[in-house]
Coordinates of C-alpha atoms and ligand atoms in Angstrom, one line a residue:
M1 CA 14.3 -27.3 7.0
K2 CA 12.3 -27.3 3.9
I3 CA 9.0 -25.9 2.6
I4 CA 6.7 -29.0 2.3
R5 CA 3.3 -27.5 1.6
V6 CA 1.7 -24.2 0.5
D7 CA -2.0 -23.4 1.0
T8 CA -3.4 -20.7 -1.2
A9 CA -6.8 -19.0 -1.0
F10 CA -8.8 -16.3 -2.8
Y11 CA -11.3 -14.0 -1.1
R12 CA -13.5 -11.2 -2.3
F13 CA -14.4 -8.8 0.5
P14 CA -17.0 -6.2 -0.2
A15 CA -16.2 -2.5 0.7
H16 CA -17.4 -1.2 4.0
R17 CA -18.8 1.9 2.2
R18 CA -19.0 3.3 -1.3
I19 CA -15.5 4.2 -2.4
V20 CA -14.9 6.3 -5.5
D21 CA -11.8 8.2 -6.6
A22 CA -10.9 10.1 -9.8
I23 CA -10.7 7.1 -12.0
Q24 CA -12.6 4.2 -10.5
E25 CA -14.9 2.7 -7.9
F26 CA -13.4 0.3 -5.3
T27 CA -16.2 -2.2 -4.7
H28 CA -14.2 -5.2 -3.4
M29 CA -10.8 -5.9 -2.0
E30 CA -9.7 -9.3 -3.4
V31 CA -7.2 -11.0 -1.0
I32 CA -5.0 -13.8 -2.1
S33 CA -3.3 -15.6 0.8
A34 CA -0.4 -18.1 0.9
T35 CA 0.3 -20.2 4.0
I36 CA 3.8 -21.9 4.0
H37 CA 4.3 -25.0 6.0
T38 CA 7.8 -26.3 6.9
S39 CA 9.2 -29.7 7.5
D40 CA 9.6 -28.9 11.2
G41 CA 5.9 -28.0 11.6
Q42 CA 6.0 -24.1 11.5
T43 CA 3.9 -21.8 9.3
G44 CA 4.0 -18.3 7.9
I45 CA 1.2 -16.5 6.1
G46 CA 1.3 -13.8 3.5
Y47 CA -1.1 -11.8 1.4
G48 CA -1.6 -10.2 -1.9
Y49 CA -4.5 -8.1 -3.0
T50 CA -6.3 -6.2 -5.7
I51 CA -8.9 -3.4 -5.6
G52 CA -11.6 -5.6 -7.1
R53 CA -10.3 -6.9 -10.5
G54 CA -7.8 -9.6 -11.6
G55 CA -7.8 -11.5 -8.3
R56 CA -8.5 -14.9 -10.0
A57 CA -5.6 -14.4 -12.4
L58 CA -3.4 -13.5 -9.5
K59 CA -4.4 -16.7 -7.7
V60 CA -3.7 -18.8 -10.8
F61 CA -0.4 -17.2 -11.4
L62 CA 0.6 -17.8 -7.8
D63 CA -0.5 -21.5 -8.0
D64 CA 1.0 -22.2 -11.4
E65 CA 4.3 -20.3 -11.3
F66 CA 5.4 -19.6 -7.8
V67 CA 4.2 -22.4 -5.6
P68 CA 6.2 -25.0 -7.6
L69 CA 9.3 -22.7 -7.4
V70 CA 9.2 -22.5 -3.6
L71 CA 8.2 -26.1 -2.6
G72 CA 11.4 -27.9 -1.3
E73 CA 13.3 -24.6 -0.7
D74 CA 14.7 -23.6 2.7
P75 CA 12.4 -20.8 3.8
A76 CA 15.3 -18.9 5.4
D77 CA 16.6 -18.2 1.9
I78 CA 14.3 -15.2 1.2
E79 CA 16.6 -13.4 -1.2
R80 CA 17.2 -16.6 -3.2
I81 CA 13.5 -17.4 -3.4
W82 CA 12.7 -13.8 -4.4
E83 CA 15.1 -13.9 -7.3
K84 CA 13.7 -17.3 -8.4
M85 CA 10.2 -15.8 -8.5
W86 CA 11.5 -12.7 -10.3
W87 CA 13.4 -14.6 -13.0
G88 CA 11.2 -17.7 -13.3
P89 CA 8.3 -16.2 -15.3
H90 CA 10.2 -13.0 -16.3
W91 CA 9.0 -13.1 -19.9
V92 CA 5.5 -12.3 -18.6
G93 CA 6.6 -10.7 -15.4
R94 CA 8.6 -7.8 -14.0
G95 CA 5.4 -6.1 -13.0
G96 CA 1.6 -6.4 -13.0
I97 CA 0.0 -9.7 -12.0
A98 CA 3.4 -11.4 -11.6
S99 CA 4.6 -8.8 -9.2
L100 CA 1.4 -8.9 -7.2
A101 CA 1.5 -12.7 -7.0
M102 CA 5.0 -12.7 -5.5
A103 CA 3.8 -10.8 -2.5
P104 CA 1.9 -13.5 -0.6
I105 CA 5.0 -15.9 -0.8
D106 CA 7.5 -13.2 0.2
I107 CA 5.4 -11.9 3.1
A108 CA 4.8 -15.4 4.3
L109 CA 8.5 -16.1 4.4
W110 CA 9.1 -12.9 6.5
D111 CA 6.3 -13.9 8.8
L112 CA 7.8 -17.3 9.2
K113 CA 11.3 -15.9 9.8
A114 CA 10.1 -13.5 12.5
K115 CA 8.1 -16.3 14.2
R116 CA 11.2 -18.5 14.3
A117 CA 13.1 -15.7 15.8
G118 CA 10.4 -15.1 18.4
S119 CA 10.3 -11.5 17.2
P120 CA 7.7 -9.0 16.0
L121 CA 8.3 -8.5 12.3
Y122 CA 9.3 -4.8 12.6
K123 CA 12.1 -5.6 15.0
L124 CA 13.4 -8.4 12.8
L125 CA 13.4 -6.0 9.8
G126 CA 15.4 -3.3 11.6
G127 CA 13.5 -1.9 14.6
Y128 CA 13.7 1.8 14.4
R129 CA 10.5 2.9 16.4
D130 CA 7.5 1.2 18.0
R131 CA 4.6 3.3 16.7
M132 CA 3.8 5.3 13.6
P133 CA 1.6 8.4 13.0
V134 CA -1.5 7.5 10.9
Y135 CA -3.2 9.7 8.4
D136 CA -6.8 9.0 7.4
T137 CA -7.9 8.4 3.8
D138 CA -11.4 7.0 4.6
G139 CA -13.2 10.3 5.0
G140 CA -12.3 12.1 1.8
W141 CA -13.6 9.9 -1.1
L142 CA -14.6 11.7 -4.3
N143 CA -18.2 10.6 -4.1
H144 CA -18.7 12.2 -0.7
S145 CA -20.3 15.7 -0.8
Q146 CA -18.4 18.7 0.3
D147 CA -20.5 18.8 3.5
E148 CA -19.6 15.1 4.2
I149 CA -15.9 15.5 3.7
V150 CA -15.9 18.6 6.0
R151 CA -17.9 16.8 8.7
E152 CA -15.7 13.7 8.5
A153 CA -12.5 15.7 8.5
A154 CA -13.6 17.5 11.7
E155 CA -14.5 14.1 13.3
L156 CA -11.2 12.6 12.4
V157 CA -9.2 15.5 13.9
G158 CA -11.4 15.0 17.0
K159 CA -10.3 11.4 17.2
G160 CA -6.6 12.4 17.2
F161 CA -5.6 12.0 13.5
T162 CA -3.0 14.6 12.6
G163 CA -3.2 14.1 8.9
I164 CA -6.1 13.6 6.5
K165 CA -6.3 12.9 2.8
I166 CA -8.9 14.3 0.4
K167 CA -9.5 12.8 -3.1
V168 CA -9.3 15.4 -5.9
G169 CA -10.0 15.1 -9.6
K170 CA -13.6 16.5 -9.9
E171 CA -14.6 17.5 -13.4
Q172 CA -14.3 21.2 -12.7
R173 CA -11.1 22.7 -11.1
S174 CA -13.3 25.0 -9.1
E175 CA -15.0 22.1 -7.4
D176 CA -11.7 20.7 -6.1
V177 CA -10.7 24.1 -4.9
A178 CA -13.9 24.7 -3.1
R179 CA -13.7 21.3 -1.3
L180 CA -10.1 21.9 -0.2
R181 CA -10.9 25.4 1.0
A182 CA -13.8 24.1 3.1
V183 CA -11.8 21.2 4.6
R184 CA -8.7 23.4 5.3
A185 CA -11.0 26.0 7.1
A186 CA -12.6 23.1 9.2
I187 CA -9.3 21.5 10.3
G188 CA -7.2 24.7 10.9
P189 CA -3.6 25.3 9.8
D190 CA -1.8 22.6 11.7
I191 CA -3.4 19.4 10.6
K192 CA -1.5 17.9 7.6
L193 CA -3.7 17.9 4.5
M194 CA -2.9 15.5 1.7
T195 CA -4.6 15.2 -1.7
D196 CA -4.8 12.3 -4.2
A197 CA -5.7 12.5 -7.9
N198 CA -5.3 8.8 -8.6
L199 CA -3.4 9.2 -11.9
R200 CA -6.2 11.4 -13.4
W201 CA -4.4 14.3 -15.2
T202 CA -2.0 15.1 -17.9
A203 CA 1.0 17.1 -16.9
P204 CA -0.4 20.5 -18.1
E205 CA -3.7 19.8 -16.1
A206 CA -1.7 18.8 -13.0
I207 CA 0.4 21.9 -13.2
A208 CA -2.7 24.1 -13.5
R209 CA -4.5 22.4 -10.6
A210 CA -1.4 22.5 -8.4
R211 CA -1.2 26.2 -9.0
L212 CA -4.7 26.6 -7.7
F213 CA -4.0 24.3 -4.7
E214 CA -0.9 26.2 -3.5
E215 CA -2.8 28.4 -1.0
F216 CA -4.0 25.4 1.0
D217 CA -0.6 24.4 2.4
L218 CA -0.9 20.8 1.2
F219 CA 1.4 18.2 2.7
W220 CA 1.4 16.4 -0.6
L221 CA -0.3 15.9 -4.0
E222 CA -0.5 12.2 -4.8
E223 CA -0.5 10.5 -8.2
P224 CA -1.4 13.6 -10.2
I225 CA -0.3 12.0 -13.5
E226 CA -0.2 8.5 -15.0
A227 CA 2.6 6.7 -13.1
D228 CA 4.7 5.8 -16.2
D229 CA 5.0 9.5 -17.1
V230 CA 8.2 10.3 -15.3
L231 CA 9.0 13.3 -17.5
G232 CA 5.5 14.8 -16.8
H233 CA 6.2 14.5 -13.0
E234 CA 9.6 16.1 -13.5
K235 CA 7.9 19.1 -15.2
L236 CA 5.3 19.3 -12.4
R237 CA 7.9 19.2 -9.7
Q238 CA 9.7 22.1 -11.3
S239 CA 6.5 24.2 -11.4
T240 CA 5.0 23.7 -7.9
R241 CA 6.1 24.0 -4.3
I242 CA 3.6 21.2 -3.3
P243 CA 5.4 18.0 -2.6
I244 CA 4.6 15.2 -5.0
A245 CA 3.9 11.7 -3.7
L246 CA 3.6 8.5 -5.7
G247 CA 4.5 4.9 -5.8
E248 CA 1.4 2.8 -5.3
S249 CA 1.3 2.1 -9.1
L250 CA 5.0 1.2 -9.4
Y251 CA 6.1 -2.4 -9.3
N252 CA 9.8 -2.5 -8.6
R253 CA 12.9 -0.6 -7.4
H254 CA 14.0 0.3 -10.9
S255 CA 10.9 2.5 -11.5
F256 CA 11.4 4.1 -8.1
K257 CA 15.1 4.7 -8.9
E258 CA 14.2 6.6 -12.1
Y259 CA 11.9 8.9 -10.2
L260 CA 14.6 9.5 -7.6
A261 CA 17.4 10.0 -10.1
R262 CA 15.3 12.6 -12.0
D263 CA 14.1 14.4 -8.8
A264 CA 10.6 13.9 -10.1
V265 CA 9.1 12.9 -6.8
S266 CA 9.1 14.2 -3.2
I267 CA 7.7 11.2 -1.2
L268 CA 7.7 7.5 -2.1
Q269 CA 4.6 5.3 -1.5
P270 CA 5.7 1.7 -2.1
D271 CA 3.1 -1.0 -1.4
V272 CA 4.3 -4.4 -0.3
G273 CA 1.3 -5.9 -2.2
R274 CA 2.4 -4.4 -5.4
V275 CA 6.2 -4.6 -5.3
G276 CA 6.5 -8.3 -4.7
G277 CA 6.5 -8.2 -1.0
I278 CA 8.6 -6.9 1.9
T279 CA 12.0 -7.8 0.4
E280 CA 11.6 -5.3 -2.4
W281 CA 9.8 -2.7 -0.2
M282 CA 12.8 -2.6 2.1
R283 CA 15.2 -2.1 -0.9
I284 CA 13.1 0.8 -2.1
A285 CA 12.9 2.4 1.4
N286 CA 16.7 2.1 1.9
M287 CA 17.4 3.5 -1.6
A288 CA 15.1 6.4 -0.8
H289 CA 17.0 7.0 2.4
S290 CA 20.2 7.5 0.4
F291 CA 18.4 10.2 -1.6
N292 CA 17.2 11.7 1.8
V293 CA 13.6 11.0 0.6
N294 CA 10.9 9.7 2.9
V295 CA 8.5 6.8 2.4
S296 CA 4.8 6.8 3.3
P297 CA 3.4 3.5 2.0
H298 CA 0.1 2.9 0.3
F299 CA -2.7 1.1 2.1
L300 CA -2.3 -2.3 3.9
M301 CA -1.7 -0.6 7.2
E302 CA -1.6 -3.9 9.0
L303 CA 1.6 -4.9 7.2
H304 CA 3.1 -1.5 6.6
I305 CA 3.1 -0.8 10.3
H306 CA 6.0 -3.3 10.4
T307 CA 8.0 -2.0 7.5
T308 CA 7.6 1.7 8.5
C309 CA 8.6 0.9 12.1
A310 CA 11.7 -0.8 10.7
V311 CA 13.2 2.1 8.8
P312 CA 14.2 5.7 9.9
N313 CA 12.8 7.4 6.8
A314 CA 9.2 6.5 7.1
M315 CA 6.6 9.2 7.8
W316 CA 3.1 7.8 8.1
V317 CA 0.8 4.7 7.8
E318 CA -2.3 5.2 5.8
H319 CA -5.6 4.5 7.6
I320 CA -8.2 2.7 5.5
P321 CA -10.0 0.2 7.8
F322 CA -11.0 -2.1 5.0
L323 CA -10.0 -5.3 6.6
N324 CA -11.2 -4.6 10.2
R325 CA -14.4 -6.6 9.6
F326 CA -12.5 -9.7 8.6
V327 CA -9.4 -10.0 10.8
V328 CA -8.8 -11.6 14.2
E329 CA -7.2 -8.5 15.7
P330 CA -7.6 -5.0 14.0
L331 CA -4.6 -2.8 14.0
R332 CA -4.4 -0.9 17.3
I333 CA -4.8 2.9 16.6
E334 CA -4.8 5.4 19.5
D335 CA -4.5 9.2 19.5
G336 CA -3.2 9.4 15.9
Y337 CA -0.7 6.6 16.2
A338 CA -0.7 2.9 15.0
Y339 CA 1.0 0.3 17.1
P340 CA 2.6 -2.9 15.8
P341 CA 1.5 -6.1 17.5
D342 CA 4.2 -7.3 19.9
T343 CA 3.6 -11.0 19.1
P344 CA 6.1 -12.9 16.8
G345 CA 5.5 -12.4 13.1
H346 CA 3.3 -9.8 11.5
G347 CA 0.2 -10.7 13.4
L348 CA -2.3 -10.2 10.5
L349 CA -4.7 -13.1 10.5
L350 CA -8.1 -13.5 8.9
D351 CA -10.9 -14.5 11.2
E352 CA -12.3 -17.7 9.6
A353 CA -15.9 -17.2 10.7
K354 CA -15.9 -13.7 9.2
A355 CA -13.7 -14.3 6.2
D356 CA -14.9 -17.7 4.9
P357 CA -18.3 -16.5 3.6
H358 CA -16.2 -14.5 1.1
L359 CA -13.9 -17.3 0.2
I360 CA -14.0 -18.0 -3.6
E361 CA -11.6 -20.9 -3.8
A362 CA -8.7 -22.5 -1.9
H363 CA -6.0 -25.1 -2.8
S364 CA -3.3 -27.1 -0.9
W365 CA -0.1 -27.9 -2.7
A366 CA 2.4 -30.5 -1.3
A367 CA 6.0 -31.2 -2.3
Ligands
MG1 MG1 -3.5 6.9 -3.7

């Protein structure tokens, strides 16, 4: 069995609402797909994404560097293909665009492998549980007023969510504090309350804000400091009781390892779209398990439902319904839980009628 064709496509999907965090506005989700065709007539599909910039470069990198590397390979050899993609363009790779462009291929290979096994992906990957708690991020954007985030928080709790995330990083510390106080009062003591600063602060600022946030019994403070500043996170961890979560801005297991080894993080948030796919995500989750650290992946709930259901040390799936308007079957969420599809593969498919108006370009590459 060989890979005989790869189809790639680049879409720009507009956001379903105005989305602002402490450092940026998220106007579009750029999705780059790869569909792998085999000599015995099977297919697997995978996706990469950006939050609005760089998508075209990702598509070019995928087409120029990775498609030629995988054509002719046996799609069952996922580790071999992953290493080829890692080392092929390593001079310009090891992170960034290269790492993002690996994801569509790697995810397509896992989709194909699960389909061939007649298995939902989460069972093929390990099969630990068949549903995951979801926390919501979509009601707490930084551009929403305090009244709006309080109203949304109460509505989400009413819908069964047991965790909600509020963006922080307002100009004044007092504004962040007032917003958190109001949300905590609205949701009561038992709903998990997460916060996310999207890399905004220096270590001293993060330490000062964390001290002010201590009274709100936060479940975590996410990305308080630039992701490359491991020492800054180490200092923060030593100064606060609030668990520190990060990982959406890290690209490979080596970066996660350094955080774990320095005890500079409490919860890891790897993203299959950012770490080169499911293969590296599983390595990171398993490594975290050996440190007795939990994972709670970033975004892409439709794919992370499978990886989280596959490992014992996963805590949550993040609810941001960005893709619901463009997919054949939105992820099933009921009473605060997300349920993986029970069909073979990962089950994430774009609905052509809804997605194609946002298609920028597509190519088909044969061996
Ligand atoms: Mg985040």
